[in-house]
Coordinates of C-alpha atoms in Angstrom, one line a residue:
M331 CA -64.3 -99.3 -141.3
K332 CA -61.9 -102.3 -141.8
K333 CA -59.4 -100.4 -139.5
N334 CA -62.1 -100.0 -136.8
I335 CA -62.9 -103.6 -136.9
K336 CA -59.2 -104.5 -136.7
V337 CA -58.7 -102.3 -133.7
F338 CA -61.9 -103.9 -132.1
G339 CA -60.6 -107.4 -132.9
K340 CA -57.3 -106.5 -131.3
K341 CA -59.0 -105.2 -128.1
A342 CA -61.3 -108.2 -128.0
R343 CA -58.4 -110.6 -128.1
L344 CA -56.5 -108.7 -125.4
V345 CA -59.5 -108.7 -123.2
A346 CA -60.3 -112.4 -123.7
Q347 CA -56.5 -113.2 -122.9
I348 CA -56.7 -111.2 -119.8
V349 CA -60.0 -112.8 -118.7
A350 CA -58.8 -116.3 -119.5
V351 CA -55.3 -115.9 -117.7
G352 CA -57.1 -114.0 -114.8
A353 CA -59.5 -116.8 -114.3
L354 CA -56.6 -119.3 -114.1
T355 CA -54.9 -117.1 -111.6
G356 CA -58.0 -117.0 -109.6
L357 CA -58.3 -120.9 -109.7
F358 CA -54.7 -121.2 -108.4
A359 CA -55.0 -118.3 -105.8
G360 CA -58.3 -119.3 -104.6
T361 CA -57.1 -122.9 -103.8
V362 CA -53.7 -122.0 -102.2
I363 CA -55.1 -119.0 -100.1
T364 CA -58.2 -121.0 -99.0
C365 CA -55.8 -123.7 -97.6
F366 CA -53.5 -121.0 -96.1
T367 CA -56.3 -119.1 -94.3
A368 CA -57.9 -122.3 -93.0
L369 CA -54.5 -123.4 -91.6
C370 CA -54.0 -120.1 -90.1
T371 CA -57.4 -120.3 -88.4
L372 CA -56.4 -123.7 -86.9
A373 CA -53.0 -122.4 -85.9
E374 CA -54.6 -119.3 -84.1
E375 CA -57.0 -121.7 -82.2
F376 CA -54.1 -124.1 -81.3
A377 CA -52.0 -121.1 -80.0
D378 CA -54.9 -119.9 -77.8
G379 CA -55.2 -123.4 -76.4
Y380 CA -51.6 -123.8 -75.4
Y381 CA -51.3 -120.3 -74.1
G382 CA -54.3 -121.2 -71.8
F383 CA -52.3 -124.2 -70.7
F384 CA -49.3 -122.0 -69.8
R385 CA -51.7 -119.5 -67.9
D386 CA -53.1 -122.4 -66.0
N387 CA -49.7 -124.0 -65.3
P388 CA -47.2 -121.2 -64.5
A389 CA -44.3 -123.5 -63.7
F390 CA -44.1 -124.3 -67.5
I391 CA -43.8 -120.7 -68.6
P392 CA -40.0 -120.8 -69.1
L393 CA -40.5 -123.4 -71.7
L394 CA -42.8 -121.2 -73.6
F395 CA -40.2 -118.4 -73.8
L396 CA -37.4 -120.9 -74.8
A397 CA -39.7 -122.1 -77.6
L398 CA -40.3 -118.5 -78.7
V399 CA -36.7 -117.7 -78.8
A400 CA -36.1 -120.8 -80.9
G401 CA -39.0 -119.8 -83.1
S402 CA -37.5 -116.3 -83.6
V403 CA -34.3 -117.9 -84.8
V404 CA -36.2 -120.0 -87.4
V405 CA -38.0 -117.0 -88.7
G406 CA -34.9 -114.9 -88.7
G407 CA -33.3 -117.6 -90.9
I408 CA -36.1 -117.5 -93.4
M409 CA -35.8 -113.6 -93.5
R410 CA -32.2 -113.9 -94.1
F411 CA -32.3 -116.3 -96.9
L412 CA -35.6 -115.2 -98.4
P413 CA -35.4 -111.3 -97.8
S414 CA -38.5 -110.8 -100.1
V415 CA -40.8 -112.2 -97.4
K416 CA -40.1 -109.5 -94.8
G417 CA -43.0 -107.7 -93.3
S418 CA -46.6 -108.2 -94.4
G419 CA -45.8 -108.7 -98.1
I420 CA -48.1 -105.9 -99.2
P421 CA -45.4 -103.4 -100.1
Q422 CA -43.5 -106.0 -102.3
T423 CA -46.8 -107.0 -104.0
E424 CA -47.7 -103.4 -104.8
G425 CA -44.1 -102.9 -106.0
A426 CA -44.5 -105.9 -108.4
T427 CA -47.8 -104.7 -109.8
R428 CA -46.2 -101.4 -110.6
G429 CA -43.2 -103.0 -112.1
L430 CA -41.0 -101.7 -109.3
F431 CA -40.3 -105.0 -107.6
R432 CA -39.9 -108.5 -108.9
F433 CA -40.0 -111.4 -106.6
K434 CA -39.7 -115.1 -107.4
W435 CA -43.2 -116.7 -107.2
Y436 CA -41.9 -120.0 -105.7
E437 CA -40.1 -118.2 -102.8
A438 CA -42.9 -115.9 -102.3
I439 CA -45.4 -118.6 -102.1
T440 CA -43.6 -121.1 -100.0
G441 CA -41.5 -118.7 -97.8
M442 CA -44.5 -116.4 -97.0
F443 CA -46.8 -119.3 -96.5
A444 CA -44.5 -121.0 -94.1
A445 CA -43.2 -117.9 -92.2
A446 CA -46.7 -116.2 -91.6
L447 CA -48.3 -119.6 -90.6
F448 CA -45.5 -120.2 -88.1
T449 CA -45.6 -116.7 -86.6
I450 CA -49.4 -117.2 -86.0
F451 CA -48.7 -120.7 -84.5
M452 CA -46.3 -119.1 -82.1
G453 CA -49.0 -116.7 -80.9
L454 CA -47.8 -113.4 -82.5
S455 CA -50.3 -110.5 -83.1
A456 CA -50.4 -111.6 -86.8
G457 CA -53.1 -111.8 -89.6
S458 CA -53.3 -114.0 -92.6
E459 CA -54.6 -111.2 -94.9
G460 CA -51.4 -109.3 -95.8
P461 CA -49.6 -112.5 -96.6
S462 CA -52.6 -113.7 -98.6
I463 CA -52.1 -110.7 -100.9
M464 CA -48.5 -111.6 -101.5
I465 CA -49.3 -115.2 -102.0
G466 CA -52.2 -114.3 -104.4
G467 CA -49.8 -112.0 -106.3
A468 CA -47.1 -114.8 -106.5
C469 CA -49.9 -117.2 -107.9
G470 CA -50.4 -114.6 -110.7
S471 CA -46.7 -114.5 -111.4
L472 CA -46.8 -118.3 -111.5
T473 CA -49.6 -118.2 -114.0
N474 CA -47.7 -115.8 -116.2
D475 CA -44.5 -117.9 -116.2
L476 CA -46.4 -121.0 -117.0
L477 CA -48.2 -119.5 -120.0
R478 CA -45.1 -117.6 -121.0
R479 CA -46.9 -114.3 -121.3
N480 CA -45.1 -110.9 -121.6
A481 CA -44.0 -108.5 -118.9
V482 CA -47.2 -106.2 -119.4
V483 CA -49.5 -109.3 -118.7
R484 CA -47.5 -110.3 -115.7
R485 CA -48.3 -107.0 -114.0
Y486 CA -51.9 -107.6 -114.7
Q487 CA -51.8 -111.1 -113.4
I488 CA -50.0 -110.2 -110.1
T489 CA -52.7 -107.5 -109.6
S490 CA -55.4 -110.1 -110.2
G491 CA -53.8 -112.5 -107.8
A492 CA -53.4 -109.9 -105.0
C493 CA -57.0 -109.0 -105.5
A494 CA -58.0 -112.7 -105.2
G495 CA -55.9 -112.9 -102.1
I496 CA -57.6 -110.3 -100.1
S497 CA -61.0 -111.3 -101.5
V498 CA -60.6 -114.9 -100.3
A499 CA -59.3 -113.8 -97.0
F500 CA -62.2 -111.5 -96.3
N501 CA -64.9 -113.0 -98.6
A502 CA -65.2 -109.5 -99.9
P503 CA -65.0 -109.2 -103.6
L504 CA -65.5 -105.5 -103.9
T505 CA -62.8 -104.7 -101.3
G506 CA -60.4 -106.9 -103.5
M507 CA -61.2 -104.9 -106.6
A508 CA -61.1 -101.5 -104.7
F509 CA -57.6 -102.6 -103.5
A510 CA -56.4 -103.0 -107.1
F511 CA -57.5 -99.5 -108.3
E512 CA -56.7 -97.4 -105.2
E513 CA -53.7 -99.2 -103.5
A514 CA -52.0 -101.4 -106.1
H515 CA -52.1 -99.3 -109.3
K516 CA -53.6 -96.1 -107.9
R517 CA -55.5 -95.8 -111.2
F518 CA -58.6 -97.2 -113.1
T519 CA -58.1 -98.9 -116.5
P520 CA -60.4 -101.4 -118.2
E521 CA -57.6 -104.0 -118.2
V522 CA -57.1 -103.8 -114.6
F523 CA -60.8 -104.1 -113.9
V524 CA -61.2 -107.2 -116.2
C525 CA -58.3 -109.0 -114.9
S526 CA -59.3 -108.2 -111.2
F527 CA -63.0 -109.1 -111.9
S528 CA -62.3 -112.5 -113.6
S529 CA -59.8 -113.7 -110.9
V530 CA -61.8 -112.6 -107.9
V531 CA -65.0 -114.4 -109.1
V532 CA -63.2 -117.7 -109.8
A533 CA -61.2 -117.4 -106.5
L534 CA -64.4 -116.8 -104.5
V535 CA -66.2 -119.7 -106.2
V536 CA -63.2 -121.9 -105.3
R537 CA -63.2 -120.7 -101.6
N538 CA -66.9 -121.2 -101.2
L539 CA -66.6 -124.8 -102.6
L540 CA -63.6 -125.7 -100.4
R541 CA -64.3 -124.1 -97.2
P542 CA -67.5 -126.4 -96.3
L543 CA -65.4 -129.5 -97.2
M544 CA -62.8 -128.2 -94.7
G545 CA -65.4 -127.7 -92.0
F546 CA -65.6 -123.9 -92.1
G547 CA -68.4 -121.6 -92.9
I548 CA -68.7 -119.2 -95.8
G549 CA -70.8 -116.4 -94.2
S550 CA -70.4 -112.9 -93.2
F551 CA -67.1 -111.9 -91.5
F552 CA -68.4 -109.9 -88.5
S553 CA -71.8 -111.1 -87.7
N554 CA -72.2 -109.8 -84.0
Y555 CA -72.9 -106.3 -85.0
S556 CA -76.4 -104.8 -85.2
F557 CA -77.4 -101.6 -86.8
E558 CA -81.1 -101.5 -86.0
G559 CA -82.4 -98.3 -84.7
V560 CA -79.4 -96.3 -86.3
E561 CA -80.4 -93.1 -88.0
P562 CA -77.5 -92.3 -90.2
F563 CA -78.5 -88.7 -90.5
N564 CA -78.9 -87.9 -86.9
L565 CA -77.0 -84.8 -86.2
I566 CA -76.0 -85.6 -82.7
F567 CA -74.6 -88.9 -83.9
L568 CA -72.7 -87.4 -86.7
L569 CA -70.9 -84.9 -84.1
F570 CA -69.9 -88.0 -82.1
V571 CA -68.6 -89.6 -85.3
I572 CA -66.4 -86.5 -86.0
F573 CA -65.2 -86.3 -82.4
S574 CA -64.3 -90.0 -82.4
A575 CA -62.9 -90.0 -85.8
L576 CA -60.5 -87.1 -84.9
I577 CA -59.3 -89.0 -81.8
V578 CA -58.7 -92.2 -83.8
A579 CA -57.0 -90.4 -86.7
L580 CA -54.4 -88.7 -84.4
A581 CA -53.8 -92.2 -83.0
G582 CA -53.2 -93.4 -86.5
V583 CA -50.8 -90.6 -87.2
A584 CA -49.0 -91.6 -84.0
F585 CA -48.9 -95.2 -85.0
Y586 CA -47.4 -94.3 -88.4
Y587 CA -44.5 -92.3 -87.0
L588 CA -43.8 -94.9 -84.2
V589 CA -43.4 -97.7 -86.9
F590 CA -40.7 -95.8 -88.7
A591 CA -39.1 -94.5 -85.4
V592 CA -38.7 -98.2 -84.4
K593 CA -37.4 -99.3 -87.7
K594 CA -34.9 -96.4 -87.6
L595 CA -33.9 -97.2 -84.1
F596 CA -33.0 -100.8 -85.0
E597 CA -31.3 -99.7 -88.1
K598 CA -29.0 -97.5 -86.1
S599 CA -28.3 -99.9 -83.2
G600 CA -24.6 -100.7 -82.6
L601 CA -25.0 -104.5 -82.9
T602 CA -23.3 -106.4 -85.8
K603 CA -25.6 -107.2 -88.8
R604 CA -26.2 -110.7 -87.8
A605 CA -26.8 -110.1 -84.0
K606 CA -28.9 -107.1 -84.9
G607 CA -31.1 -109.3 -87.2
L608 CA -31.5 -112.0 -84.5
F609 CA -32.1 -109.3 -81.7
R610 CA -34.6 -107.5 -83.9
V611 CA -36.8 -110.6 -84.5
S612 CA -36.6 -112.0 -81.1
I613 CA -38.2 -109.0 -79.4
P614 CA -41.6 -109.3 -81.0
F615 CA -41.5 -113.1 -80.3
V616 CA -40.6 -112.6 -76.6
L617 CA -43.2 -109.9 -76.1
A618 CA -45.8 -112.0 -77.9
G619 CA -45.4 -114.6 -75.2
A620 CA -45.9 -111.9 -72.4
F621 CA -48.8 -110.5 -74.1
G622 CA -50.4 -114.0 -74.8
L623 CA -50.2 -114.7 -71.1
I624 CA -52.1 -111.5 -70.3
S625 CA -54.9 -112.0 -72.7
S626 CA -56.0 -114.4 -75.4
Y627 CA -57.1 -111.3 -77.4
S628 CA -53.6 -110.5 -78.4
I629 CA -53.1 -113.8 -80.3
G630 CA -53.7 -113.8 -84.2
G631 CA -55.0 -111.2 -86.3
G632 CA -57.8 -109.9 -83.9
H633 CA -60.8 -111.3 -85.6
R634 CA -62.3 -112.6 -82.3
F635 CA -61.5 -109.2 -80.4
I636 CA -63.4 -107.3 -83.3
E637 CA -66.3 -109.8 -83.1
D638 CA -66.6 -109.7 -79.4
L639 CA -66.7 -105.8 -79.4
G640 CA -70.1 -106.2 -81.1
S641 CA -73.2 -106.0 -79.1
G642 CA -73.8 -109.6 -80.0
G643 CA -70.4 -110.8 -78.9
G644 CA -69.8 -110.4 -75.1
L645 CA -66.1 -109.3 -74.4
E646 CA -64.4 -111.5 -72.0
S647 CA -63.3 -109.6 -69.0
M648 CA -59.7 -109.9 -67.8
F649 CA -59.1 -110.4 -64.1
S650 CA -62.6 -109.5 -63.2
S651 CA -62.0 -105.8 -64.4
P652 CA -64.5 -103.5 -66.0
V653 CA -65.1 -103.8 -69.7
W654 CA -63.2 -100.6 -70.6
V655 CA -60.2 -101.7 -68.7
T656 CA -60.0 -105.0 -70.8
I657 CA -60.6 -103.0 -74.0
L658 CA -57.8 -100.6 -73.1
V659 CA -55.2 -103.3 -72.1
V660 CA -55.9 -105.3 -75.2
L661 CA -55.7 -102.1 -77.4
L662 CA -52.3 -101.0 -75.8
I663 CA -51.0 -104.7 -76.4
R664 CA -52.1 -104.7 -79.9
L665 CA -50.7 -101.3 -80.7
I666 CA -47.3 -102.2 -79.3
A667 CA -47.2 -105.5 -81.1
A668 CA -48.3 -104.0 -84.4
V669 CA -45.7 -101.3 -84.2
L670 CA -42.9 -103.8 -83.4
N671 CA -44.0 -106.3 -85.9
T672 CA -44.2 -103.7 -88.7
G673 CA -41.1 -101.7 -87.7
T674 CA -38.9 -104.9 -87.4
G675 CA -40.1 -106.6 -90.6
V676 CA -41.4 -109.9 -89.1
P677 CA -43.4 -111.7 -91.7
V678 CA -46.7 -111.2 -90.2
G679 CA -50.0 -109.7 -91.6
A680 CA -50.7 -106.1 -90.3
F681 CA -53.9 -105.7 -92.1
V682 CA -56.5 -107.1 -89.6
P683 CA -54.2 -106.1 -86.6
M684 CA -54.7 -102.5 -87.7
L685 CA -58.5 -102.9 -88.1
A686 CA -58.4 -104.5 -84.5
I687 CA -56.7 -101.4 -83.2
G688 CA -59.2 -99.1 -84.9
A689 CA -62.1 -101.3 -83.5
G690 CA -60.6 -101.3 -80.0
M691 CA -60.4 -97.5 -80.0
G692 CA -64.1 -97.5 -81.3
G693 CA -65.2 -99.7 -78.4
L694 CA -63.6 -97.3 -75.9
L695 CA -65.0 -94.2 -77.6
S696 CA -68.4 -95.7 -77.8
L697 CA -68.5 -96.2 -74.0
L698 CA -67.2 -92.6 -73.6
C699 CA -69.9 -91.2 -76.0
Q700 CA -72.6 -93.2 -74.2
K701 CA -71.5 -91.4 -71.0
M702 CA -71.9 -88.1 -73.0
G703 CA -75.4 -89.0 -74.1
M704 CA -75.0 -91.0 -77.2
S705 CA -77.7 -93.9 -77.5
A706 CA -76.3 -97.4 -77.0
A707 CA -78.0 -98.4 -80.4
Y708 CA -75.2 -96.5 -82.2
S709 CA -72.4 -98.4 -80.4
D710 CA -71.7 -101.0 -83.0
A711 CA -71.8 -98.4 -85.9
L712 CA -69.2 -96.2 -84.1
V713 CA -66.9 -99.2 -83.6
M714 CA -66.9 -100.0 -87.4
I715 CA -66.5 -96.3 -88.3
C716 CA -63.4 -95.9 -86.0
M717 CA -62.1 -99.2 -87.5
A718 CA -62.3 -97.8 -91.1
T719 CA -60.9 -94.5 -89.9
F720 CA -57.8 -95.8 -88.5
F721 CA -57.2 -98.0 -91.6
A722 CA -57.7 -94.9 -93.9
T723 CA -55.5 -92.7 -91.8
V724 CA -52.6 -95.2 -91.9
V725 CA -53.0 -96.8 -95.2
K726 CA -54.4 -93.8 -97.1
S727 CA -56.9 -95.9 -99.0
P728 CA -60.4 -94.3 -98.0
I729 CA -62.4 -96.1 -100.7
T730 CA -61.0 -99.5 -99.8
G731 CA -61.7 -98.8 -96.1
I732 CA -65.4 -97.7 -96.8
V733 CA -66.1 -100.7 -99.1
M734 CA -64.4 -103.1 -96.7
V735 CA -66.5 -102.3 -93.6
V736 CA -69.6 -102.3 -95.5
E737 CA -68.9 -105.7 -97.1
L738 CA -67.7 -107.2 -93.8
T739 CA -71.0 -106.3 -92.0
W740 CA -73.4 -106.5 -95.0
S741 CA -75.0 -103.3 -94.1
F742 CA -75.4 -99.9 -95.8
T743 CA -77.3 -98.3 -93.1
Y744 CA -74.4 -96.2 -91.8
L745 CA -72.6 -95.6 -95.1
I746 CA -72.7 -91.8 -94.8
P747 CA -71.2 -91.8 -91.3
V748 CA -68.6 -94.1 -92.4
I749 CA -67.7 -91.8 -95.2
L750 CA -67.6 -88.8 -92.9
G751 CA -65.2 -90.6 -90.4
V752 CA -63.0 -91.8 -93.1
A753 CA -62.8 -88.3 -94.6
V754 CA -61.8 -87.0 -91.2
G755 CA -59.0 -89.5 -90.9
Y756 CA -57.8 -89.0 -94.4
L757 CA -57.6 -85.2 -93.9
T758 CA -55.9 -85.5 -90.6
G759 CA -53.1 -87.6 -92.3
M760 CA -52.7 -85.0 -94.9
V761 CA -52.4 -82.2 -92.3
F762 CA -49.6 -84.3 -90.4
R763 CA -48.0 -85.0 -93.8
T764 CA -48.1 -88.8 -93.5
E765 CA -47.6 -91.1 -96.6
P766 CA -49.4 -94.3 -97.2
I767 CA -47.6 -96.6 -95.0
Y768 CA -47.2 -99.5 -97.6
D769 CA -45.8 -96.9 -100.1
R770 CA -43.2 -95.6 -97.7
L771 CA -42.2 -99.2 -96.6
L772 CA -41.8 -100.0 -100.4
D773 CA -39.7 -97.0 -100.9
E774 CA -37.5 -98.0 -98.3
M775 CA -37.1 -101.5 -99.6
L776 CA -36.3 -100.0 -103.1
E777 CA -33.9 -97.6 -101.6
E778 CA -32.0 -100.5 -99.9
R779 CA -32.0 -102.5 -103.2
H780 CA -30.8 -99.5 -105.3
K781 CA -27.7 -99.2 -103.1
I782 CA -26.8 -102.7 -104.5
T783 CA -28.1 -102.3 -107.9
P784 CA -28.0 -98.6 -109.0
L785 CA -30.6 -97.1 -111.4
E786 CA -29.7 -96.6 -115.0
Q787 CA -31.2 -93.7 -117.0
V788 CA -32.6 -94.9 -120.4
L789 CA -33.9 -92.5 -123.2
T790 CA -35.8 -94.5 -125.7
R791 CA -37.6 -93.8 -129.1
V792 CA -40.4 -96.2 -129.7
R793 CA -42.9 -96.3 -132.6
V794 CA -46.6 -96.9 -132.0
T795 CA -48.0 -99.9 -133.9
E796 CA -51.2 -101.7 -133.9
E797 CA -49.5 -104.7 -132.1
G798 CA -48.9 -102.4 -128.9
H799 CA -51.4 -101.5 -126.3
A800 CA -51.0 -97.7 -126.5
A801 CA -52.5 -97.0 -129.9
N802 CA -55.7 -94.8 -129.9
R803 CA -55.3 -94.3 -126.0
T804 CA -54.6 -91.3 -123.9
V805 CA -51.3 -91.2 -122.1
R806 CA -53.0 -91.6 -118.7
D807 CA -54.8 -94.8 -119.8
V808 CA -51.6 -96.7 -120.8
L809 CA -50.0 -99.0 -118.3
W810 CA -46.5 -97.7 -118.6
P811 CA -43.4 -99.5 -117.4
S812 CA -42.4 -98.2 -113.9
G813 CA -40.3 -95.0 -114.0
A814 CA -41.2 -94.4 -117.7
L815 CA -42.2 -90.7 -118.7
V816 CA -43.3 -89.7 -122.1
V817 CA -41.4 -86.6 -122.8
S818 CA -42.4 -85.8 -126.5
V819 CA -44.6 -87.3 -129.2
L820 CA -43.2 -87.1 -132.8
R821 CA -46.1 -87.0 -135.2
G822 CA -44.9 -86.3 -138.8
E823 CA -43.1 -82.9 -138.7
E824 CA -44.9 -82.0 -135.6
T825 CA -43.5 -82.3 -132.0
I826 CA -46.0 -82.5 -129.1
S827 CA -45.3 -82.0 -125.4
P828 CA -47.8 -84.4 -124.0
D829 CA -49.9 -84.4 -120.9
G830 CA -52.3 -87.0 -119.6
N831 CA -55.0 -86.2 -122.2
T832 CA -52.8 -86.6 -125.2
L833 CA -54.1 -89.2 -127.6
I834 CA -51.5 -91.6 -128.9
R835 CA -52.0 -92.5 -132.6
E836 CA -50.6 -95.5 -134.7
G837 CA -47.3 -94.2 -136.3
D838 CA -46.5 -91.7 -133.6
I839 CA -42.8 -91.9 -132.2
L840 CA -42.6 -91.5 -128.6
V841 CA -39.6 -90.3 -126.8
V842 CA -39.7 -91.9 -123.4
E843 CA -37.4 -91.2 -120.5
G844 CA -37.1 -93.7 -117.6
K845 CA -34.9 -95.0 -114.7
T846 CA -34.6 -98.7 -114.1
D847 CA -32.5 -101.3 -112.4
D848 CA -33.4 -103.9 -114.9
K849 CA -33.1 -102.4 -118.4
R850 CA -33.9 -105.7 -120.3
D851 CA -37.2 -106.0 -118.4
Y852 CA -38.0 -102.3 -118.8
L853 CA -37.4 -102.3 -122.4
E854 CA -39.5 -105.6 -123.0
S855 CA -42.3 -103.9 -121.2
L856 CA -42.1 -100.7 -123.1
I857 CA -41.9 -102.4 -126.6
R858 CA -44.9 -104.6 -125.7
T859 CA -46.8 -101.5 -124.5
V860 CA -46.2 -99.3 -127.6
G861 CA -45.0 -101.4 -130.5
E862 CA -41.4 -101.4 -131.6
L863 CA -38.2 -99.8 -131.0
A864 CA -37.4 -96.9 -133.2
E865 CA -34.1 -95.7 -131.8
E866 CA -32.5 -96.0 -128.4
E867 CA -30.0 -94.0 -126.5
S868 CA -29.1 -94.6 -123.0
G869 CA -26.6 -93.6 -120.4
E870 CA -25.8 -93.7 -116.7
V871 CA -27.9 -91.6 -114.3
G872 CA -26.9 -88.0 -114.9
E873 CA -25.4 -88.6 -118.3
P874 CA -27.1 -87.1 -121.2
A875 CA -28.2 -89.2 -124.2
A876 CA -26.4 -88.7 -127.6
Q877 CA -29.1 -87.2 -129.7
E878 CA -32.0 -86.5 -127.3
E879 CA -31.9 -84.1 -124.5
S880 CA -33.5 -85.1 -121.0
S881 CA -36.4 -83.4 -119.8
A882 CA -34.5 -81.7 -117.1
E883 CA -32.0 -80.2 -119.7
K884 CA -34.9 -78.9 -121.7
A885 CA -36.4 -77.2 -118.6
E886 CA -33.0 -75.6 -117.8
K887 CA -32.7 -74.1 -121.4
K888 CA -36.2 -72.7 -121.3
D889 CA -35.5 -71.0 -118.1

């Protein structure tokens, strides 16, 4: 009885600590990201205004391209001195939540804030949502450093900050929490839920208090979509959903492979390293100028484009062309821009630009399906379904995609068709063997890093104590340090080969095998998770430990 009370008290203290620190993270993240997204909105509006000036006064267009080239030099300089802010920031943040990547919070906040805001100001096809996730994660790291918490709590706080970031950017709390489970950790644990929940709630309260003071609304993200008259179980409509989702999914697969083809092309170019970096960054900037002169829908993340595709929006026609021509041109522009931005690593958000591509395809397909007999009442639903399908195909986060479109429209009417479309997209990605795009980008970042700092193999024996977090939990429910694998459990005279369902008891000695490029941080996380160091043997990669055999050697002997 006393032992149970002690265990309960320990868990209660841990939960209270995570809730308190998560709430503080939400306070910081909510304040910083609300200001960031508000400035990004103003920057996008300003860019739209001055691009309109250049369209009306063609004689000044050369000045625009000179400014864009100069802007590319500035952003290239930021990327060179702060390499952690390359891309949207989502791969780095996911790596940090898993213990694979550690960025300095002050560089991440200031560098990504400035670089992402500047790219939007220059008129690139860039959103604020991806950078918001990184800035939120950095706010979590800041909170951890201020309170001097351990490495385990730091990962929880980076997670909670990232969730707060996406929740504030979209005003979508469930999307933020789904991101934590499905994309950041790819698992559900009570601690992840508690830290995400506390941070998201506080961050959204801060957001909804600050935005009215700044002159912005706090309502629904997409308000021009109507789902009246939609029968979600209409068989004909579901057939149109499958048809459209398959086309969008194939486009998502093509987008995925194009991104990495462009990335590989620049890496293999024969230019010098410095010239290659400048050349790589200048291309998206120069093309952004050309795209901005063609259509204002190419500027920013694509919120206005998605909104205007709704039946209550009214898409602005380009050059008095039919609506389908306008959608097609904007879609191609956004597709090219997103591929180049992601492939070259420009610090821009690709989250909403990907949604805009999916919505644009949905707009075209809805017009086609109406010609084939679909009722116009289903048009808005099909646009949202295609948006979720493209996202799920590329990012491989189906639950996040489903929750996101439902929250952004505040409608559950078409939930079943959305699930059907997302399932088609996800399965198509599996058939063509695509990986989650942010995971692959993270893997390539880590590969570059490990060329400089090689991995070290560490074999460690740790004893489970009541001070650790692992006691009385199954192996799968413990947040292990990245790269750690429990190869055996020593319980008295018994040696257990564990699986995910193995219950860890106080007094057990765990033999943990892992690879890391930061041994000190790895061991700190492991000890905080389990309890205390029992015995440690380590060696370089491929070098066996002194007294314990690696799991690979055991497998060879068994064979």
